Amino acid sequence: MTHTSEPASDQNRDTKGNHRKSAAEKRDHGKDSAARGKGLHRRKFLGGMAGAGIAAVAAAGGAFSLLNDAAKNKASAADSTLVVPDLLEGTTSGGVTTFTLEAKTGTHEVISGVTSKTMGYNQDFLGPTLKWTNGDTVLLNITNDIGEDTTVHFHGAHVPAKMDGGPQVAFADGTTWSPTFTVKDPATTLWYHPHALGTTAKQAVHGLAGMIIVEDSSDASAALPSDYGVDDVPLIFQSLAVDTGGDIKYDAAGYRLSTTTFPLLLNGTNVDSTTLGFTATKTRTRFRALNASPSDIIVLQRSDGGTLTQISTDQGYLTEATEVTTIRLVAGARAEFVMDLTADATLQAVITTGWIRGGSGTYDVLAVTASGTDTPADLPTTLNTIDRYDTSDFTARTITLSQSGANMEIDGAIGTTMAAMAMISTTVGAKEIWTIQNATQLEHSFHLHDVPYQLIAVNGEDPTGVQLGWYDTYEVVGGGSIKIAMEFTDFADDTYMYMLHCHLLQHEDEGMMASLMVTGTSTTDSTDSTATASASASASASASASATDDSTATATPSASATDG
């Protein structure tokens, strides 16, 4: 089956929730690759259409088609080698596997040749990859040495609310947080990053992010590449904002500065004017792509116009391996794909700003050299069984994403403190269908903690192709909507809450976040009673952080979400 997740024609562009910018609204902000002889590889910025709605997306459609046509060139030669993040080895004792992380400060070249002050886990920038196995019990000892409160959220993981790493469990500098839980997720790609109130964007853009690989014993997993760094390769993309002196920006004031540039990083290496290289020693190679950008959208494609074989969305395997020409990742999203490499190939990243300003352009990011001599077996005809929800008896809610001046809102509430947030209450076993309505003309990336969801409709259209997989993060274009369905399982808590929010990190910090309280009786033995912290900071300590957004679109706040 062939599915294009980024439509090349104008007719259905708006129905897929896609969001492109007109070429007339872009200007060069870096080196054109023509001088380098490597095809399209340039850096630009744009502003005025950030978050443009469905009609504007359709009007801008032709620009991306031209961009695609121009990008169909031969594989690029590599300038340097792809750096694969270290795999953190846990220690297992008494049936518990323990991982040790330290959030720390450091320095790193975000712009080549310029030193930036950064943060990372166990290193100066980014963090090691964690590998969990479904059914195992894990313990994470995480020490905070960054000089301010932080949390660590396990993005996409189905864990007890107390272990989720939300704002309620923020912990102070010099202290250690030790969550423990049984891994209930199927094989998938997750990630970890901060989630304290008002500081998520600041800490994440400075480098606090890392990948989590979950393995399981399914037939699909056994048939897919799994040798980390050899034929199972992480790709962490970050489209950041940095001034010419190396200072990393995270708020509207910083993004507006004339000295701010918008570099693209892959696994921590600047690829603005560099194509990284990877030698595929196996014919079939699996890539795990994560958009760890604070706001920008990333579309992956081959430079020769060929297909990628997508096998997974945010929350696990698709029902079958699906040929796609592009893979679109909004901020926070992940996807897995494989390439059967009988000839060299180049992976490109097309960057579109999601906020007030940001990155734009097409990059030859990874030149893959085909050196495998093996002949892989055919992929399984079935990777996963996904039973589509019959939502006829699901509880219905409408959740509205809106704006009041410089503040972002969910259901009329500016969620910069736990007390101020709108709160949705549900119970273990509840089955719900939510309409996420974007009442602004801004781009939003809707993320739900705790459980995965199915897309029921995208801008009024039925989902198709890879949209039929499981998600925890999905795009909601300006003036658009998505309808999602989920079932709340396993974990209940009368004190600790999950979050639902826009994963454009600036919007989250500006108030577009609500809380989710799941009560009732837990149906699984969570180990949350053993979670400890040597000290816990107040979750509201940073709630007074100012939030600014230069967009002027406004919407009338809706009432809080209620049962339908």
Coordinates of C-alpha atoms in Angstrom, one line a residue:
M1 CA 0.0 0.0 0.0
T2 CA 1.3 3.5 -0.8
H3 CA 0.3 6.5 1.3
T4 CA 1.6 10.0 1.0
S5 CA 1.4 11.6 4.4
E6 CA 2.3 15.0 2.8
P7 CA -0.1 15.3 -0.2
A8 CA 1.6 16.7 -3.3
S9 CA -1.6 18.1 -4.8
D10 CA -3.7 21.0 -3.7
Q11 CA -7.0 19.2 -3.8
N12 CA -6.6 17.3 -0.5
R13 CA -4.0 19.3 1.2
D14 CA -6.4 21.0 3.6
T15 CA -8.1 17.7 4.6
K16 CA -4.9 16.2 5.8
G17 CA -4.2 19.0 8.3
N18 CA -1.0 19.9 6.6
H19 CA 0.6 23.3 7.0
R20 CA 3.0 24.7 4.4
K21 CA 4.3 28.2 3.7
S22 CA 4.3 30.1 0.4
A23 CA 7.7 30.4 -1.3
A24 CA 7.0 34.1 -1.7
E25 CA 7.0 34.5 2.1
K26 CA 10.4 32.9 2.6
R27 CA 13.8 34.5 2.3
D28 CA 17.3 33.0 2.3
H29 CA 19.0 32.9 5.7
G30 CA 22.1 30.8 5.0
K31 CA 24.1 29.2 2.3
D32 CA 22.5 27.9 -0.8
S33 CA 23.6 24.4 -1.5
A34 CA 24.1 25.1 -5.2
A35 CA 27.5 26.4 -4.3
R36 CA 28.2 23.1 -2.5
G37 CA 27.0 20.9 -5.3
K38 CA 24.7 18.9 -3.0
G39 CA 21.3 19.8 -4.2
L40 CA 18.8 21.7 -2.2
H41 CA 20.3 22.5 1.2
R42 CA 19.4 26.0 2.5
R43 CA 18.3 27.8 5.6
K44 CA 15.5 30.4 5.7
F45 CA 13.2 32.0 8.1
L46 CA 9.6 33.1 7.8
G47 CA 7.0 34.5 10.0
G48 CA 3.7 35.8 8.8
M49 CA 2.0 32.5 8.1
A50 CA 2.8 30.7 11.3
G51 CA -0.2 28.8 12.3
A52 CA -2.1 29.7 9.1
G53 CA -5.4 27.9 8.8
I54 CA -6.9 25.4 6.4
A55 CA -7.6 27.9 3.6
A56 CA -4.1 29.4 3.7
V57 CA -2.6 25.9 3.7
A58 CA -4.4 25.0 0.5
A59 CA -3.3 28.3 -1.1
A60 CA 0.3 27.6 -0.3
G61 CA 0.2 24.1 -1.6
G62 CA 2.0 24.6 -4.9
A63 CA 5.2 25.9 -3.2
F64 CA 5.8 22.5 -1.6
S65 CA 5.2 20.6 -4.8
L66 CA 7.9 22.8 -6.5
L67 CA 10.2 22.1 -3.5
N68 CA 9.7 18.4 -3.9
D69 CA 10.4 18.5 -7.6
A70 CA 13.6 20.5 -7.1
A71 CA 14.7 18.1 -4.4
K72 CA 14.8 15.0 -6.6
N73 CA 18.5 14.6 -7.0
K74 CA 21.1 11.9 -6.4
A75 CA 22.4 10.9 -3.1
S76 CA 24.7 13.4 -1.5
A77 CA 28.2 12.8 -0.3
A78 CA 28.7 12.9 3.5
D79 CA 30.8 15.6 5.2
S80 CA 31.0 13.9 8.5
T81 CA 29.7 10.8 10.3
L82 CA 26.3 10.6 12.1
V83 CA 26.8 10.5 15.8
V84 CA 24.6 7.8 17.4
P85 CA 23.6 8.6 21.0
D86 CA 25.1 6.3 23.6
L87 CA 22.9 3.4 24.8
L88 CA 22.6 3.7 28.6
E89 CA 23.0 0.2 30.1
G90 CA 20.8 -0.4 33.1
T91 CA 21.8 -2.6 36.0
T92 CA 19.4 -5.4 36.9
S93 CA 19.0 -6.7 40.5
G94 CA 16.1 -8.4 42.2
G95 CA 14.0 -8.1 39.0
V96 CA 14.4 -4.3 38.7
T97 CA 16.5 -2.6 36.1
T98 CA 17.9 0.7 37.3
F99 CA 19.0 3.6 35.1
T100 CA 20.9 6.6 36.4
L101 CA 20.6 10.0 34.9
E102 CA 22.0 13.4 35.8
A103 CA 20.5 16.6 34.4
K104 CA 23.5 18.9 34.1
T105 CA 24.8 22.0 32.5
G106 CA 27.5 22.2 29.9
T107 CA 28.6 23.7 26.6
H108 CA 28.1 22.5 23.0
E109 CA 28.4 23.9 19.4
V110 CA 24.8 24.4 18.3
I111 CA 26.2 26.7 15.6
S112 CA 29.4 25.3 14.2
G113 CA 32.4 27.1 15.7
V114 CA 30.4 28.9 18.3
T115 CA 30.1 27.7 21.9
S116 CA 26.6 27.7 23.5
K117 CA 25.7 27.1 27.1
T118 CA 23.6 24.0 27.2
M119 CA 22.1 21.2 29.3
G120 CA 22.0 17.5 28.9
Y121 CA 21.5 14.2 30.7
N122 CA 24.8 12.6 31.7
Q123 CA 26.6 14.8 29.1
D124 CA 26.7 18.4 27.9
F125 CA 23.8 18.2 25.3
L126 CA 21.0 15.7 24.8
G127 CA 21.0 12.4 26.6
P128 CA 21.7 8.7 26.1
T129 CA 19.1 6.3 24.7
L130 CA 17.2 4.2 27.2
K131 CA 16.1 0.7 26.2
W132 CA 13.1 -0.8 28.1
T133 CA 11.4 -4.1 27.6
N134 CA 7.7 -4.7 27.9
G135 CA 6.9 -6.3 31.2
D136 CA 10.1 -5.3 33.0
T137 CA 10.2 -3.2 36.1
V138 CA 12.4 -0.2 35.8
L139 CA 13.8 2.3 38.3
L140 CA 15.2 5.7 37.3
N141 CA 17.4 7.6 39.7
I142 CA 17.4 11.1 38.2
T143 CA 19.5 13.8 39.8
N144 CA 18.9 17.5 39.2
D145 CA 22.1 19.6 38.8
I146 CA 20.9 22.4 36.5
G147 CA 20.5 25.0 39.1
E148 CA 16.7 25.2 39.0
D149 CA 13.6 23.0 39.4
T150 CA 13.0 20.4 36.7
T151 CA 11.0 17.3 36.0
V152 CA 11.5 14.4 33.6
H153 CA 8.4 13.3 31.6
F154 CA 8.4 10.0 29.8
H155 CA 6.6 11.2 26.7
G156 CA 4.2 8.6 25.4
A157 CA 4.7 6.1 28.2
H158 CA 1.7 4.5 29.9
V159 CA 2.7 4.9 33.6
P160 CA 1.0 5.9 36.9
A161 CA 0.4 9.6 37.1
K162 CA 2.8 10.0 40.0
M163 CA 5.6 8.6 37.7
D164 CA 4.6 10.6 34.6
G165 CA 7.0 13.4 35.3
G166 CA 4.4 16.2 35.1
P167 CA 4.5 19.6 36.9
Q168 CA 3.3 18.2 40.2
V169 CA 6.5 16.2 40.8
A170 CA 9.0 19.0 40.0
F171 CA 12.1 18.5 42.0
A172 CA 14.7 21.0 43.1
D173 CA 18.4 21.4 42.2
G174 CA 20.6 19.0 44.1
T175 CA 17.9 16.4 44.6
T176 CA 17.1 13.1 43.1
W177 CA 13.8 11.8 41.8
S178 CA 13.4 8.0 41.6
P179 CA 10.2 6.9 39.8
T180 CA 9.7 3.1 39.3
F181 CA 7.1 1.3 37.3
T182 CA 6.4 -1.8 35.1
V183 CA 6.8 -1.1 31.4
K184 CA 3.3 -1.7 29.8
D185 CA 4.0 -0.1 26.4
P186 CA 4.3 -2.3 23.3
A187 CA 7.3 -2.0 21.0
T188 CA 7.6 1.7 20.2
T189 CA 9.8 4.9 20.3
L190 CA 9.2 7.2 23.2
W191 CA 11.3 10.1 24.5
Y192 CA 12.1 11.9 27.8
H193 CA 12.3 15.6 28.5
P194 CA 11.4 18.3 31.2
H195 CA 7.9 19.2 32.0
A196 CA 7.9 21.8 34.8
L197 CA 5.6 24.8 34.7
G198 CA 6.9 27.7 32.7
T199 CA 10.4 26.3 32.0
T200 CA 9.8 23.4 29.6
A201 CA 10.8 25.2 26.5
K202 CA 13.9 26.7 28.1
Q203 CA 15.2 23.4 29.4
A204 CA 14.3 21.3 26.4
V205 CA 15.9 23.6 23.8
H206 CA 19.1 23.8 25.8
G207 CA 19.4 20.0 25.4
L208 CA 17.4 18.1 28.0
A209 CA 16.0 15.4 25.7
G210 CA 16.7 11.8 24.9
M211 CA 15.1 8.8 23.2
I212 CA 13.5 5.7 24.8
I213 CA 13.2 2.4 22.8
V214 CA 10.7 -0.1 24.1
E215 CA 11.1 -3.7 22.9
D216 CA 8.6 -6.5 23.1
S217 CA 8.5 -10.2 22.2
S218 CA 6.0 -9.9 19.2
D219 CA 6.6 -11.6 15.9
A220 CA 6.9 -8.2 14.3
S221 CA 9.7 -7.1 16.6
A222 CA 11.6 -10.4 15.9
A223 CA 11.4 -9.7 12.2
L224 CA 12.6 -6.1 12.3
P225 CA 16.1 -4.8 12.6
S226 CA 17.1 -4.2 16.3
D227 CA 20.9 -4.0 16.5
Y228 CA 21.2 -0.5 18.1
G229 CA 23.4 1.8 16.1
V230 CA 24.0 -0.8 13.4
D231 CA 20.6 -1.4 11.7
D232 CA 18.4 0.3 14.3
V233 CA 19.3 4.0 14.2
P234 CA 17.9 6.9 16.2
L235 CA 17.4 10.3 14.5
I236 CA 16.7 13.2 16.9
F237 CA 15.9 16.4 15.0
Q238 CA 15.9 19.8 16.6
S239 CA 15.1 23.0 14.8
L240 CA 16.3 25.6 17.3
A241 CA 16.7 29.4 17.7
V242 CA 20.2 30.7 18.5
D243 CA 21.7 34.2 18.2
T244 CA 25.1 34.8 16.5
G245 CA 26.8 34.7 19.9
G246 CA 25.5 31.2 20.6
D247 CA 22.8 32.1 23.1
I248 CA 19.9 29.6 22.6
K249 CA 16.5 31.3 22.5
Y250 CA 13.2 29.9 23.8
D251 CA 10.7 32.8 24.1
A252 CA 9.1 35.2 21.7
A253 CA 11.5 38.1 22.6
G254 CA 14.4 35.9 21.7
Y255 CA 12.8 34.6 18.5
R256 CA 12.2 38.2 17.3
L257 CA 15.8 39.4 17.6
S258 CA 17.4 40.2 14.3
T259 CA 20.5 38.3 15.4
T260 CA 18.6 35.1 15.8
T261 CA 19.2 32.3 13.4
F262 CA 17.4 28.9 13.2
P263 CA 19.9 26.0 12.9
L264 CA 18.8 22.4 12.4
L265 CA 20.5 19.7 14.4
L266 CA 20.5 15.9 13.9
N267 CA 21.6 13.9 17.0
G268 CA 23.2 17.1 18.3
T269 CA 25.2 18.0 15.1
N270 CA 24.4 21.1 13.1
V271 CA 23.4 20.2 9.6
D272 CA 22.8 23.6 8.2
S273 CA 25.6 23.2 5.7
T274 CA 26.7 19.6 6.5
T275 CA 25.4 16.3 5.3
L276 CA 26.1 13.5 7.8
G277 CA 27.0 10.1 6.7
F278 CA 25.9 6.6 7.8
T279 CA 27.2 3.3 6.4
A280 CA 24.5 0.7 6.4
T281 CA 26.3 -2.6 6.9
K282 CA 22.9 -4.4 6.7
T283 CA 20.7 -4.1 3.6
R284 CA 17.6 -3.4 5.7
T285 CA 18.0 -0.5 8.2
R286 CA 15.5 0.8 10.7
F287 CA 15.3 4.5 11.5
R288 CA 13.5 6.0 14.5
A289 CA 12.7 9.6 13.9
L290 CA 11.9 12.1 16.7
N291 CA 11.0 15.7 16.2
A292 CA 12.4 17.2 19.5
S293 CA 12.0 20.8 18.2
P294 CA 10.1 23.2 20.4
S295 CA 7.7 24.2 17.6
D296 CA 8.9 23.6 14.1
I297 CA 7.4 20.9 11.8
I298 CA 9.7 18.4 10.1
V299 CA 8.9 16.4 6.9
L300 CA 11.2 13.5 6.0
Q301 CA 11.7 12.4 2.4
R302 CA 14.3 10.9 0.1
S303 CA 16.2 13.2 -2.2
D304 CA 15.5 10.9 -5.2
G305 CA 11.7 11.0 -4.6
G306 CA 11.7 7.3 -3.6
T307 CA 9.6 5.8 -0.8
L308 CA 10.2 5.1 2.8
T309 CA 8.6 2.1 4.4
Q310 CA 6.8 3.4 7.5
I311 CA 6.3 0.7 10.2
S312 CA 5.3 2.8 13.3
T313 CA 3.6 6.0 14.5
D314 CA 4.0 7.5 18.0
Q315 CA 2.5 4.6 19.8
G316 CA 3.6 1.4 18.1
Y317 CA 3.5 -0.6 14.9
L318 CA 1.0 0.0 12.1
T319 CA -1.1 -2.9 11.0
E320 CA 1.2 -3.3 8.0
A321 CA 4.4 -1.8 6.6
T322 CA 3.3 1.2 4.5
E323 CA 5.1 2.8 1.6
V324 CA 5.1 6.6 2.0
T325 CA 6.8 9.4 0.1
T326 CA 7.0 11.7 3.1
I327 CA 6.7 11.4 6.9
R328 CA 5.3 14.5 8.6
L329 CA 6.3 15.1 12.3
V330 CA 4.9 17.9 14.4
A331 CA 6.7 18.9 17.5
G332 CA 6.9 15.9 19.9
A333 CA 5.9 13.3 17.3
R334 CA 7.8 10.1 16.3
A335 CA 7.8 7.6 13.5
E336 CA 9.8 4.5 12.5
F337 CA 10.6 3.5 9.0
V338 CA 12.9 1.0 7.2
M339 CA 14.9 1.3 4.1
D340 CA 16.1 -1.7 2.0
L341 CA 19.3 -0.2 0.7
T342 CA 20.6 -1.7 -2.6
A343 CA 22.0 1.7 -3.6
D344 CA 23.1 4.8 -1.7
A345 CA 20.3 7.1 -0.6
T346 CA 20.0 10.6 1.0
L347 CA 17.4 11.4 3.6
Q348 CA 16.1 15.0 3.5
A349 CA 14.4 17.1 6.2
V350 CA 11.9 19.8 5.1
I351 CA 11.5 22.4 7.9
T352 CA 8.5 24.6 8.3
T353 CA 8.1 27.1 11.2
G354 CA 5.3 26.3 13.6
W355 CA 5.5 29.4 15.7
I356 CA 6.1 33.2 15.3
R357 CA 9.4 32.7 13.5
G358 CA 11.5 29.6 12.9
G359 CA 13.3 27.3 10.5
S360 CA 12.4 26.7 6.9
G361 CA 14.0 25.0 4.0
T362 CA 15.1 21.6 2.7
Y363 CA 18.2 19.9 4.0
D364 CA 20.2 16.9 2.8
V365 CA 20.7 15.6 6.4
L366 CA 21.9 12.0 6.0
A367 CA 23.7 10.3 3.2
V368 CA 23.3 6.6 3.7
T369 CA 25.9 4.4 2.0
A370 CA 24.6 0.9 1.1
S371 CA 27.2 -1.7 1.9
G372 CA 25.1 -4.6 3.1
T373 CA 25.5 -7.9 1.2
D374 CA 22.7 -9.8 2.9
T375 CA 19.3 -10.5 1.5
P376 CA 16.6 -9.7 4.1
A377 CA 13.4 -11.8 4.3
D378 CA 10.2 -10.2 3.3
L379 CA 8.6 -8.0 5.9
P380 CA 5.7 -9.6 7.8
T381 CA 2.4 -9.0 6.0
T382 CA 0.9 -8.0 9.4
L383 CA 2.8 -6.0 12.0
N384 CA 0.0 -5.3 14.5
T385 CA -3.7 -5.8 15.1
I386 CA -5.4 -2.4 15.6
D387 CA -9.1 -2.8 16.4
R388 CA -10.8 0.5 15.4
Y389 CA -13.0 1.9 18.1
D390 CA -16.8 1.9 17.7
T391 CA -17.4 5.2 19.3
S392 CA -21.2 5.2 19.3
D393 CA -21.4 4.8 23.1
F394 CA -18.2 6.8 24.0
T395 CA -18.5 9.8 26.3
A396 CA -18.1 12.9 24.1
R397 CA -16.2 16.1 25.0
T398 CA -15.2 19.2 23.1
I399 CA -11.9 20.8 24.0
T400 CA -11.1 24.2 22.6
L401 CA -7.6 25.6 22.1
S402 CA -7.8 29.4 22.2
Q403 CA -5.9 32.6 22.8
S404 CA -6.3 35.7 24.9
G405 CA -3.8 38.3 23.9
A406 CA -0.3 36.9 24.7
N407 CA -1.8 34.0 26.7
M408 CA -2.7 30.5 25.3
E409 CA -5.8 28.7 26.7
I410 CA -7.5 25.4 26.9
D411 CA -11.2 25.7 27.5
G412 CA -10.8 29.3 28.5
A413 CA -8.3 28.7 31.2
I414 CA -4.7 29.9 31.1
G415 CA -2.8 26.9 32.5
T416 CA 0.3 28.5 33.9
T417 CA -0.4 27.1 37.4
M418 CA -2.0 23.9 38.5
A419 CA -4.8 25.8 40.2
A420 CA -5.6 27.8 37.1
M421 CA -5.8 24.9 34.7
A422 CA -9.0 23.5 33.3
M423 CA -9.3 20.0 34.7
I424 CA -10.9 17.0 33.0
S425 CA -12.1 14.3 35.3
T426 CA -12.6 10.7 34.1
T427 CA -12.4 7.2 35.5
V428 CA -10.5 4.0 34.9
G429 CA -12.4 2.1 32.2
A430 CA -13.9 5.2 30.6
K431 CA -14.1 5.3 26.8
E432 CA -14.2 8.8 25.4
I433 CA -14.2 10.7 22.1
W434 CA -12.8 14.2 22.1
T435 CA -13.1 16.9 19.5
I436 CA -10.0 19.1 19.7
Q437 CA -11.1 22.4 18.2
N438 CA -8.5 25.0 17.2
A439 CA -10.2 28.4 17.7
T440 CA -7.0 30.3 16.8
Q441 CA -5.2 30.7 13.5
L442 CA -2.0 29.3 15.0
E443 CA -0.4 25.9 14.6
H444 CA -0.9 23.5 17.5
S445 CA 0.4 20.1 18.3
F446 CA -2.0 18.2 20.6
H447 CA -0.4 15.8 23.1
L448 CA -2.2 13.6 25.6
H449 CA -0.5 11.9 28.5
D450 CA -1.4 8.5 29.9
V451 CA -3.0 6.6 27.0
P452 CA -2.7 6.5 23.2
Y453 CA -5.5 7.7 21.0
Q454 CA -7.0 6.9 17.6
L455 CA -7.7 9.6 15.0
I456 CA -11.5 9.5 14.2
A457 CA -11.5 12.6 12.0
V458 CA -8.9 15.1 10.8
N459 CA -10.5 18.4 9.8
G460 CA -13.8 16.6 9.2
E461 CA -12.3 13.9 7.0
D462 CA -11.9 10.2 7.8
P463 CA -8.3 9.1 8.6
T464 CA -6.5 7.0 6.0
G465 CA -3.1 5.2 5.7
V466 CA -0.7 5.8 8.6
Q467 CA -3.4 8.0 10.2
L468 CA -5.0 4.7 11.3
G469 CA -2.2 4.0 13.7
W470 CA -1.9 4.9 17.4
Y471 CA -0.9 8.5 18.4
D472 CA -0.2 10.6 21.4
T473 CA 0.7 13.8 19.5
Y474 CA -1.0 15.2 16.4
E475 CA -1.3 18.4 14.5
V476 CA -4.2 20.8 14.7
V477 CA -4.0 23.5 12.1
G478 CA -5.3 27.0 12.5
G479 CA -9.1 26.9 12.4
G480 CA -9.0 23.1 12.1
S481 CA -10.0 20.2 14.4
I482 CA -9.2 16.6 15.1
K483 CA -11.5 14.0 16.7
I484 CA -9.7 11.4 18.8
A485 CA -10.9 8.4 20.8
M486 CA -9.2 6.7 23.7
E487 CA -9.8 4.3 26.6
F488 CA -8.4 5.0 30.1
T489 CA -6.9 1.9 31.5
D490 CA -4.9 0.6 34.5
F491 CA -4.0 3.7 36.6
A492 CA -6.1 5.8 39.0
D493 CA -5.0 8.5 41.4
D494 CA -6.8 11.0 43.6
T495 CA -3.9 13.4 43.9
Y496 CA -1.6 13.2 40.9
M497 CA -2.8 14.2 37.4
Y498 CA -1.8 13.7 33.8
M499 CA -1.5 16.6 31.3
L500 CA -3.0 17.5 28.0
H501 CA -1.5 20.3 26.1
C502 CA 0.0 21.9 23.0
H503 CA 3.4 20.5 22.3
L504 CA 4.6 23.7 20.8
L505 CA 6.6 24.2 24.0
Q506 CA 6.2 28.0 24.0
H507 CA 2.4 27.6 23.8
E508 CA 2.6 25.1 26.7
D509 CA 4.5 27.5 28.8
E510 CA 2.1 30.3 27.8
G511 CA -0.8 28.4 29.3
M512 CA -2.1 25.9 26.7
M513 CA -2.2 23.1 29.1
A514 CA -4.9 21.4 31.2
S515 CA -4.9 18.6 33.7
L516 CA -6.5 15.2 33.5
M517 CA -7.5 13.4 36.7
V518 CA -8.2 9.7 36.3
T519 CA -9.9 8.3 39.4
G520 CA -11.5 5.0 40.3
T521 CA -9.7 1.7 41.1
S522 CA -6.4 0.9 39.5
T523 CA -6.5 -2.4 37.6
T524 CA -2.8 -3.1 37.7
D525 CA -0.2 -3.3 40.5
S526 CA 1.6 0.0 40.1
T527 CA 4.8 0.4 42.1
D528 CA 4.3 4.1 42.8
S529 CA 4.6 3.7 46.5
T530 CA 8.3 3.3 46.1
A531 CA 8.9 6.5 44.2
T532 CA 11.1 8.8 46.2
A533 CA 12.7 12.2 45.9
S534 CA 15.2 13.6 48.4
A535 CA 13.4 16.9 48.1
S536 CA 10.5 18.1 46.0
A537 CA 10.1 21.7 44.7
S538 CA 6.7 23.3 44.4
A539 CA 5.2 22.7 41.1
S540 CA 4.1 26.2 40.9
A541 CA 7.4 27.8 41.7
S542 CA 7.9 28.9 38.1
A543 CA 4.3 29.6 37.3
S544 CA 4.9 33.3 37.2
A545 CA 7.1 33.0 34.1
S546 CA 5.9 35.5 31.6
A547 CA 4.4 34.2 28.3
T548 CA 4.5 36.2 25.1
D549 CA 3.4 35.5 21.6
D550 CA 3.3 38.1 18.9
S551 CA 0.3 36.6 17.1
T552 CA -2.8 38.7 17.2
A553 CA -5.4 36.1 16.5
T554 CA -8.0 35.9 19.3
A555 CA -10.9 33.7 20.1
T556 CA -13.8 33.7 22.5
P557 CA -13.0 31.2 25.3
S558 CA -15.3 28.3 25.5
A559 CA -16.7 26.7 28.6
S560 CA -14.7 24.0 30.3
A561 CA -14.9 20.6 28.8
T562 CA -17.9 18.7 30.1
D563 CA -19.3 15.2 29.5
G564 CA -21.3 15.1 26.3

